[in-house]
PDB file of C-alpha atoms and ligand atoms in Angstrom:
ATOM      1  CA  PRO A   1     137.345 146.945 182.526  1.00  0.00           C
ATOM      2  CA  PRO A   2     138.281 143.897 185.012  1.00  0.00           C
ATOM      3  CA  LEU A   3     135.773 143.482 187.900  1.00  0.00           C
ATOM      4  CA  SER A   4     136.421 144.762 191.447  1.00  0.00           C
ATOM      5  CA  PRO A   5     136.399 141.929 193.948  1.00  0.00           C
ATOM      6  CA  LEU A   6     133.142 140.591 195.004  1.00  0.00           C
ATOM      7  CA  THR A   7     131.408 137.714 196.960  1.00  0.00           C
ATOM      8  CA  ILE A   8     128.745 135.510 194.772  1.00  0.00           C
ATOM      9  CA  THR A   9     126.187 133.516 196.798  1.00  0.00           C
ATOM     10  CA  PHE A  10     124.104 130.436 196.181  1.00  0.00           C
ATOM     11  CA  GLY A  11     120.409 131.586 196.079  1.00  0.00           C
ATOM     12  CA  PRO A  12     117.287 129.397 197.378  1.00  0.00           C
ATOM     13  CA  GLY A  13     118.044 125.694 196.607  1.00  0.00           C
ATOM     14  CA  ASN A  14     121.288 126.237 195.022  1.00  0.00           C
ATOM     15  CA  ALA A  15     119.207 127.304 192.074  1.00  0.00           C
ATOM     16  CA  THR A  16     120.659 130.695 191.575  1.00  0.00           C
ATOM     17  CA  LEU A  17     124.024 132.868 191.625  1.00  0.00           C
ATOM     18  CA  GLU A  18     123.378 136.452 193.722  1.00  0.00           C
ATOM     19  CA  PRO A  19     124.354 138.583 191.844  1.00  0.00           C
ATOM     20  CA  GLN A  20     123.055 137.316 188.825  1.00  0.00           C
ATOM     21  CA  GLY A  21     124.067 137.477 185.293  1.00  0.00           C
ATOM     22  CA  GLN A  22     122.472 136.265 182.191  1.00  0.00           C
ATOM     23  CA  VAL A  23     120.074 133.284 182.086  1.00  0.00           C
ATOM     24  CA  LEU A  24     119.870 130.902 179.333  1.00  0.00           C
ATOM     25  CA  THR A  25     116.742 128.533 178.965  1.00  0.00           C
ATOM     26  CA  ARG A  26     117.448 125.380 176.504  1.00  0.00           C
ATOM     27  CA  ARG A  27     113.871 123.861 175.286  1.00  0.00           C
ATOM     28  CA  MET A  28     113.454 120.790 173.282  1.00  0.00           C
ATOM     29  CA  SER A  29     113.625 122.358 170.324  1.00  0.00           C
ATOM     30  CA  ASP A  30     117.228 123.990 170.808  1.00  0.00           C
ATOM     31  CA  LEU A  31     118.161 120.347 170.852  1.00  0.00           C
ATOM     32  CA  GLU A  32     117.681 119.562 167.529  1.00  0.00           C
ATOM     33  CA  GLY A  33     120.051 116.386 166.155  1.00  0.00           C
ATOM     34  CA  LEU A  34     121.173 115.467 169.638  1.00  0.00           C
ATOM     35  CA  PHE A  35     119.038 112.627 170.653  1.00  0.00           C
ATOM     36  CA  VAL A  36     119.313 109.643 168.949  1.00  0.00           C
ATOM     37  CA  ASP A  37     115.721 108.966 168.633  1.00  0.00           C
ATOM     38  CA  GLY A  38     114.828 111.955 166.221  1.00  0.00           C
ATOM     39  CA  HIS A  39     111.075 110.914 166.158  1.00  0.00           C
ATOM     40  CA  ALA A  40     110.447 111.166 169.549  1.00  0.00           C
ATOM     41  CA  TRP A  41     112.592 114.284 169.822  1.00  0.00           C
ATOM     42  CA  ARG A  42     110.130 115.942 167.224  1.00  0.00           C
ATOM     43  CA  GLN A  43     107.148 114.339 169.371  1.00  0.00           C
ATOM     44  CA  ALA A  44     108.330 116.221 172.401  1.00  0.00           C
ATOM     45  CA  VAL A  45     108.621 119.525 170.545  1.00  0.00           C
ATOM     46  CA  VAL A  46     104.873 119.078 169.631  1.00  0.00           C
ATOM     47  CA  ASP A  47     103.631 118.053 172.849  1.00  0.00           C
ATOM     48  CA  GLY A  48     104.714 121.340 174.739  1.00  0.00           C
ATOM     49  CA  ASP A  49     108.172 122.101 173.625  1.00  0.00           C
ATOM     50  CA  PRO A  50     109.384 121.515 177.495  1.00  0.00           C
ATOM     51  CA  VAL A  51     112.558 123.108 179.279  1.00  0.00           C
ATOM     52  CA  VAL A  52     115.297 120.623 179.403  1.00  0.00           C
ATOM     53  CA  TYR A  53     117.663 122.845 181.289  1.00  0.00           C
ATOM     54  CA  THR A  54     118.652 126.238 182.216  1.00  0.00           C
ATOM     55  CA  VAL A  55     122.033 128.125 182.747  1.00  0.00           C
ATOM     56  CA  VAL A  56     122.166 131.062 185.368  1.00  0.00           C
ATOM     57  CA  SER A  57     125.603 132.688 185.089  1.00  0.00           C
ATOM     58  CA  SER A  58     127.343 134.899 187.578  1.00  0.00           C
ATOM     59  CA  PRO A  59     127.989 138.672 186.524  1.00  0.00           C
ATOM     60  CA  VAL A  60     131.900 137.440 186.011  1.00  0.00           C
ATOM     61  CA  PRO A  61     132.205 137.956 181.858  1.00  0.00           C
ATOM     62  CA  GLU A  62     133.445 135.504 179.565  1.00  0.00           C
ATOM     63  CA  VAL A  63     136.422 137.239 178.429  1.00  0.00           C
ATOM     64  CA  PRO A  64     140.086 136.233 178.602  1.00  0.00           C
ATOM     65  CA  ARG A  65     141.525 136.335 181.894  1.00  0.00           C
ATOM     66  CA  GLU A  66     138.339 136.035 183.862  1.00  0.00           C
ATOM     67  CA  LEU A  67     136.868 133.151 185.825  1.00  0.00           C
ATOM     68  CA  PRO A  68     133.129 133.156 185.185  1.00  0.00           C
ATOM     69  CA  GLN A  69     130.824 130.691 187.006  1.00  0.00           C
ATOM     70  CA  SER A  70     127.315 129.192 186.244  1.00  0.00           C
ATOM     71  CA  ILE A  71     124.592 126.944 187.673  1.00  0.00           C
ATOM     72  CA  THR A  72     122.873 124.677 185.248  1.00  0.00           C
ATOM     73  CA  THR A  73     119.783 122.862 186.276  1.00  0.00           C
ATOM     74  CA  ILE A  74     118.900 119.884 184.285  1.00  0.00           C
ATOM     75  CA  TYR A  75     115.319 118.999 184.360  1.00  0.00           C
ATOM     76  CA  PRO A  76     114.557 114.745 184.985  1.00  0.00           C
ATOM     77  CA  GLY A  77     113.171 113.270 182.158  1.00  0.00           C
ATOM     78  CA  ASP A  78     113.842 111.148 178.980  1.00  0.00           C
ATOM     79  CA  THR A  79     113.523 111.267 175.089  1.00  0.00           C
ATOM     80  CA  GLY A  80     113.065 108.008 173.603  1.00  0.00           C
ATOM     81  CA  GLY A  81     114.737 106.508 176.903  1.00  0.00           C
ATOM     82  CA  GLU A  82     117.567 108.928 176.363  1.00  0.00           C
ATOM     83  CA  PHE A  83     118.229 110.764 179.559  1.00  0.00           C
ATOM     84  CA  TRP A  84     117.617 114.927 179.400  1.00  0.00           C
ATOM     85  CA  MET A  85     121.149 116.307 178.943  1.00  0.00           C
ATOM     86  CA  THR A  86     122.928 119.370 177.848  1.00  0.00           C
ATOM     87  CA  LYS A  87     123.990 120.265 173.951  1.00  0.00           C
ATOM     88  CA  GLY A  88     127.626 119.790 175.407  1.00  0.00           C
ATOM     89  CA  HIS A  89     130.598 121.378 173.894  1.00  0.00           C
ATOM     90  CA  GLN A  90     134.549 121.542 173.696  1.00  0.00           C
ATOM     91  CA  HIS A  91     136.452 124.666 174.304  1.00  0.00           C
ATOM     92  CA  PRO A  92     138.313 126.143 171.409  1.00  0.00           C
ATOM     93  CA  ASP A  93     141.339 127.195 173.372  1.00  0.00           C
ATOM     94  CA  PRO A  94     141.363 123.924 175.372  1.00  0.00           C
ATOM     95  CA  GLN A  95     141.523 124.618 178.970  1.00  0.00           C
ATOM     96  CA  GLY A  96     140.409 122.780 181.891  1.00  0.00           C
ATOM     97  CA  GLU A  97     137.140 123.451 183.735  1.00  0.00           C
ATOM     98  CA  ILE A  98     135.660 122.558 187.273  1.00  0.00           C
ATOM     99  CA  TYR A  99     132.093 121.280 187.953  1.00  0.00           C
ATOM    100  CA  LEU A 100     130.705 120.939 191.435  1.00  0.00           C
ATOM    101  CA  GLY A 101     127.606 118.965 192.036  1.00  0.00           C
ATOM    102  CA  LEU A 102     124.728 120.997 193.991  1.00  0.00           C
ATOM    103  CA  GLU A 103     121.376 118.743 193.953  1.00  0.00           C
ATOM    104  CA  GLY A 104     120.350 115.739 192.253  1.00  0.00           C
ATOM    105  CA  ARG A 105     122.119 112.831 190.344  1.00  0.00           C
ATOM    106  CA  GLY A 106     124.035 113.425 187.288  1.00  0.00           C
ATOM    107  CA  GLY A 107     126.482 112.231 185.214  1.00  0.00           C
ATOM    108  CA  LEU A 108     129.339 113.919 182.999  1.00  0.00           C
ATOM    109  CA  LEU A 109     130.051 112.683 180.027  1.00  0.00           C
ATOM    110  CA  LEU A 110     133.727 113.575 178.350  1.00  0.00           C
ATOM    111  CA  PHE A 111     134.820 112.624 175.059  1.00  0.00           C
ATOM    112  CA  ASP A 112     138.516 113.364 173.454  1.00  0.00           C
ATOM    113  CA  GLY A 113     137.550 112.303 170.056  1.00  0.00           C
ATOM    114  CA  GLU A 114     138.843 108.512 170.878  1.00  0.00           C
ATOM    115  CA  ARG A 115     138.002 107.907 174.620  1.00  0.00           C
ATOM    116  CA  ALA A 116     134.974 108.402 176.235  1.00  0.00           C
ATOM    117  CA  GLU A 117     134.759 108.691 179.851  1.00  0.00           C
ATOM    118  CA  TRP A 118     131.905 108.680 182.466  1.00  0.00           C
ATOM    119  CA  LEU A 119     132.005 110.713 185.676  1.00  0.00           C
ATOM    120  CA  ASP A 120     128.866 110.003 188.565  1.00  0.00           C
ATOM    121  CA  MET A 121     128.173 113.408 189.870  1.00  0.00           C
ATOM    122  CA  GLY A 122     126.006 114.148 193.109  1.00  0.00           C
ATOM    123  CA  PRO A 123     126.138 117.122 195.908  1.00  0.00           C
ATOM    124  CA  GLY A 124     129.679 117.514 196.740  1.00  0.00           C
ATOM    125  CA  THR A 125     131.417 116.025 193.720  1.00  0.00           C
ATOM    126  CA  ILE A 126     133.976 117.663 191.800  1.00  0.00           C
ATOM    127  CA  GLY A 127     134.271 116.738 188.383  1.00  0.00           C
ATOM    128  CA  TYR A 128     137.483 117.677 186.598  1.00  0.00           C
ATOM    129  CA  ILE A 129     137.262 118.117 182.748  1.00  0.00           C
ATOM    130  CA  PRO A 130     140.850 118.523 181.219  1.00  0.00           C
ATOM    131  CA  PRO A 131     141.775 120.491 178.443  1.00  0.00           C
ATOM    132  CA  GLY A 132     140.735 118.967 174.910  1.00  0.00           C
ATOM    133  CA  TRP A 133     137.968 117.080 176.313  1.00  0.00           C
ATOM    134  CA  ALA A 134     134.577 117.671 175.199  1.00  0.00           C
ATOM    135  CA  HIS A 135     132.190 117.637 177.867  1.00  0.00           C
ATOM    136  CA  ARG A 136     127.869 116.841 178.236  1.00  0.00           C
ATOM    137  CA  SER A 137     125.768 116.441 181.769  1.00  0.00           C
ATOM    138  CA  VAL A 138     123.067 114.222 182.242  1.00  0.00           C
ATOM    139  CA  ASN A 139     120.480 114.187 184.412  1.00  0.00           C
ATOM    140  CA  VAL A 140     119.742 110.326 185.554  1.00  0.00           C
ATOM    141  CA  GLY A 141     117.713 110.964 188.886  1.00  0.00           C
ATOM    142  CA  ASP A 142     114.013 111.924 189.017  1.00  0.00           C
ATOM    143  CA  GLU A 143     114.437 115.483 190.602  1.00  0.00           C
ATOM    144  CA  PRO A 144     116.379 118.492 188.835  1.00  0.00           C
ATOM    145  CA  TYR A 145     120.323 117.933 189.019  1.00  0.00           C
ATOM    146  CA  ARG A 146     122.472 121.032 189.171  1.00  0.00           C
ATOM    147  CA  PHE A 147     125.648 121.767 189.216  1.00  0.00           C
ATOM    148  CA  LEU A 148     128.230 124.897 189.363  1.00  0.00           C
ATOM    149  CA  ALA A 149     130.827 125.229 186.373  1.00  0.00           C
ATOM    150  CA  VAL A 150     133.906 127.570 186.895  1.00  0.00           C
ATOM    151  CA  TYR A 151     135.573 127.910 183.545  1.00  0.00           C
ATOM    152  CA  PRO A 152     138.130 130.258 182.054  1.00  0.00           C
ATOM    153  CA  GLY A 153     136.775 133.370 180.439  1.00  0.00           C
ATOM    154  CA  SER A 154     138.747 132.791 177.240  1.00  0.00           C
ATOM    155  CA  ALA A 155     138.150 129.052 176.592  1.00  0.00           C
ATOM    156  CA  GLY A 156     135.053 129.592 174.257  1.00  0.00           C
ATOM    157  CA  HIS A 157     132.142 127.340 173.347  1.00  0.00           C
ATOM    158  CA  ASP A 158     132.376 124.909 170.217  1.00  0.00           C
ATOM    159  CA  TYR A 159     128.944 123.371 169.861  1.00  0.00           C
ATOM    160  CA  GLY A 160     129.547 121.918 166.180  1.00  0.00           C
ATOM    161  CA  TRP A 161     132.311 119.674 167.426  1.00  0.00           C
ATOM    162  CA  VAL A 162     129.777 117.711 169.154  1.00  0.00           C
ATOM    163  CA  LEU A 163     127.271 117.494 166.373  1.00  0.00           C
ATOM    164  CA  ALA A 164     130.257 116.436 163.989  1.00  0.00           C
ATOM    165  CA  HIS A 165     132.085 114.016 166.376  1.00  0.00           C
ATOM    166  CA  GLY A 166     129.313 112.953 168.277  1.00  0.00           C
ATOM    167  CA  MET A 167     130.289 112.094 172.296  1.00  0.00           C
ATOM    168  CA  GLY A 168     131.392 108.386 172.352  1.00  0.00           C
ATOM    169  CA  LEU A 169     128.436 107.302 174.296  1.00  0.00           C
ATOM    170  CA  ARG A 170     124.857 107.942 175.428  1.00  0.00           C
ATOM    171  CA  ALA A 171     123.212 107.664 178.505  1.00  0.00           C
ATOM    172  CA  ARG A 172     119.963 105.704 178.497  1.00  0.00           C
ATOM    173  CA  ARG A 173     117.475 104.861 181.284  1.00  0.00           C
ATOM    174  CA  GLY A 174     118.365 101.307 182.528  1.00  0.00           C
ATOM    175  CA  ASP A 175     116.133  99.240 184.489  1.00  0.00           C
ATOM    176  CA  ALA A 176     117.684 100.272 187.908  1.00  0.00           C
ATOM    177  CA  THR A 177     120.605 102.773 187.023  1.00  0.00           C
ATOM    178  CA  VAL A 178     121.815 104.445 184.130  1.00  0.00           C
ATOM    179  CA  GLU A 179     122.876 102.345 180.878  1.00  0.00           C
ATOM    180  CA  LEU A 180     125.712 103.574 178.690  1.00  0.00           C
ATOM    181  CA  VAL A 181     125.595 102.644 174.866  1.00  0.00           C
ATOM    182  CA  PRO A 182     127.891 103.551 172.082  1.00  0.00           C
ATOM    183  CA  PHE A 183     126.758 106.647 170.264  1.00  0.00           C
ATOM    184  CA  GLY A 184     125.334 105.670 167.297  1.00  0.00           C
ATOM    185  CA  ALA A 185     123.267 102.449 168.576  1.00  0.00           C
ATOM    186  CA  PRO A 186     119.496 103.275 168.319  1.00  0.00           C
TER     187      PRO A 186
HETATM  188  C1  S6P B 201     130.877 126.058 180.343  1.00  0.00           C
HETATM  189  C2  S6P B 201     129.979 124.996 181.204  1.00  0.00           C
HETATM  190  C3  S6P B 201     128.621 124.930 181.705  1.00  0.00           C
HETATM  191  C4  S6P B 201     127.772 124.544 180.214  1.00  0.00           C
HETATM  192  C5  S6P B 201     126.303 124.370 180.626  1.00  0.00           C
HETATM  193  C6  S6P B 201     125.253 124.414 179.596  1.00  0.00           C
HETATM  194  O1  S6P B 201     132.027 125.818 179.886  1.00  0.00           O
HETATM  195  O2  S6P B 201     130.674 123.687 180.393  1.00  0.00           O
HETATM  196  O3  S6P B 201     128.133 125.843 181.924  1.00  0.00           O
HETATM  197  O4  S6P B 201     127.870 125.856 179.374  1.00  0.00           O
HETATM  198  O5  S6P B 201     126.335 123.452 181.437  1.00  0.00           O
HETATM  199  O6  S6P B 201     125.881 123.150 178.480  1.00  0.00           O
HETATM  200  P1  S6P B 201     126.072 123.728 177.135  1.00  0.00           P
HETATM  201  O7  S6P B 201     126.714 122.376 176.620  1.00  0.00           O
HETATM  202  O8  S6P B 201     124.691 123.957 176.419  1.00  0.00           O
HETATM  203  O9  S6P B 201     126.837 124.736 176.958  1.00  0.00           O
HETATM  204 ZN1   ZN B 202     132.510 123.910 179.130  1.00  0.00          ZN
END
């Protein structure tokens, strides 16, 4: 059944949504095959398998016609020089999605299979993901990077697409700022 109207508020530090739905925790071991440096990835799994990001959802379910929301928190770090990031996905039913930056410094990497785009994200930035663009978020700072996502409940999540097609670019720790390199570069 559809939900009744409700308010949802940001919890302390914009870290949660209240009321809260499910909480997803992604550790390094959940990110196999995503960092270009597989040895550094394996070493990080052995060295404590850190939490790379969490996703806290509101109670709005991922079903057609609903409009779910979630807060993603990506912790700061890099693996083999590649900034910590989300798995990234494509929506099988292509539909737009909105991200709102809440805390920290991040980036939104978008790839449509040919073109890659990078959007700088921070508190107050709205990043728009057009239909058909795969998306991955990256923490490029020293603090947790948090953002709110709002997306159609029928969109679905295809993680295999990114494993098959890549994301066009990778975000590496540069001298002063983020360095974007071709996806296949070591
Ligand atoms: C959902 C939206 C976000 C991500 C979250 C984690 O459409 O884009 O809530 O699910 O940032 O990323 P990922 O790639 O592991 O789902
Ligand atoms: Zn999405």
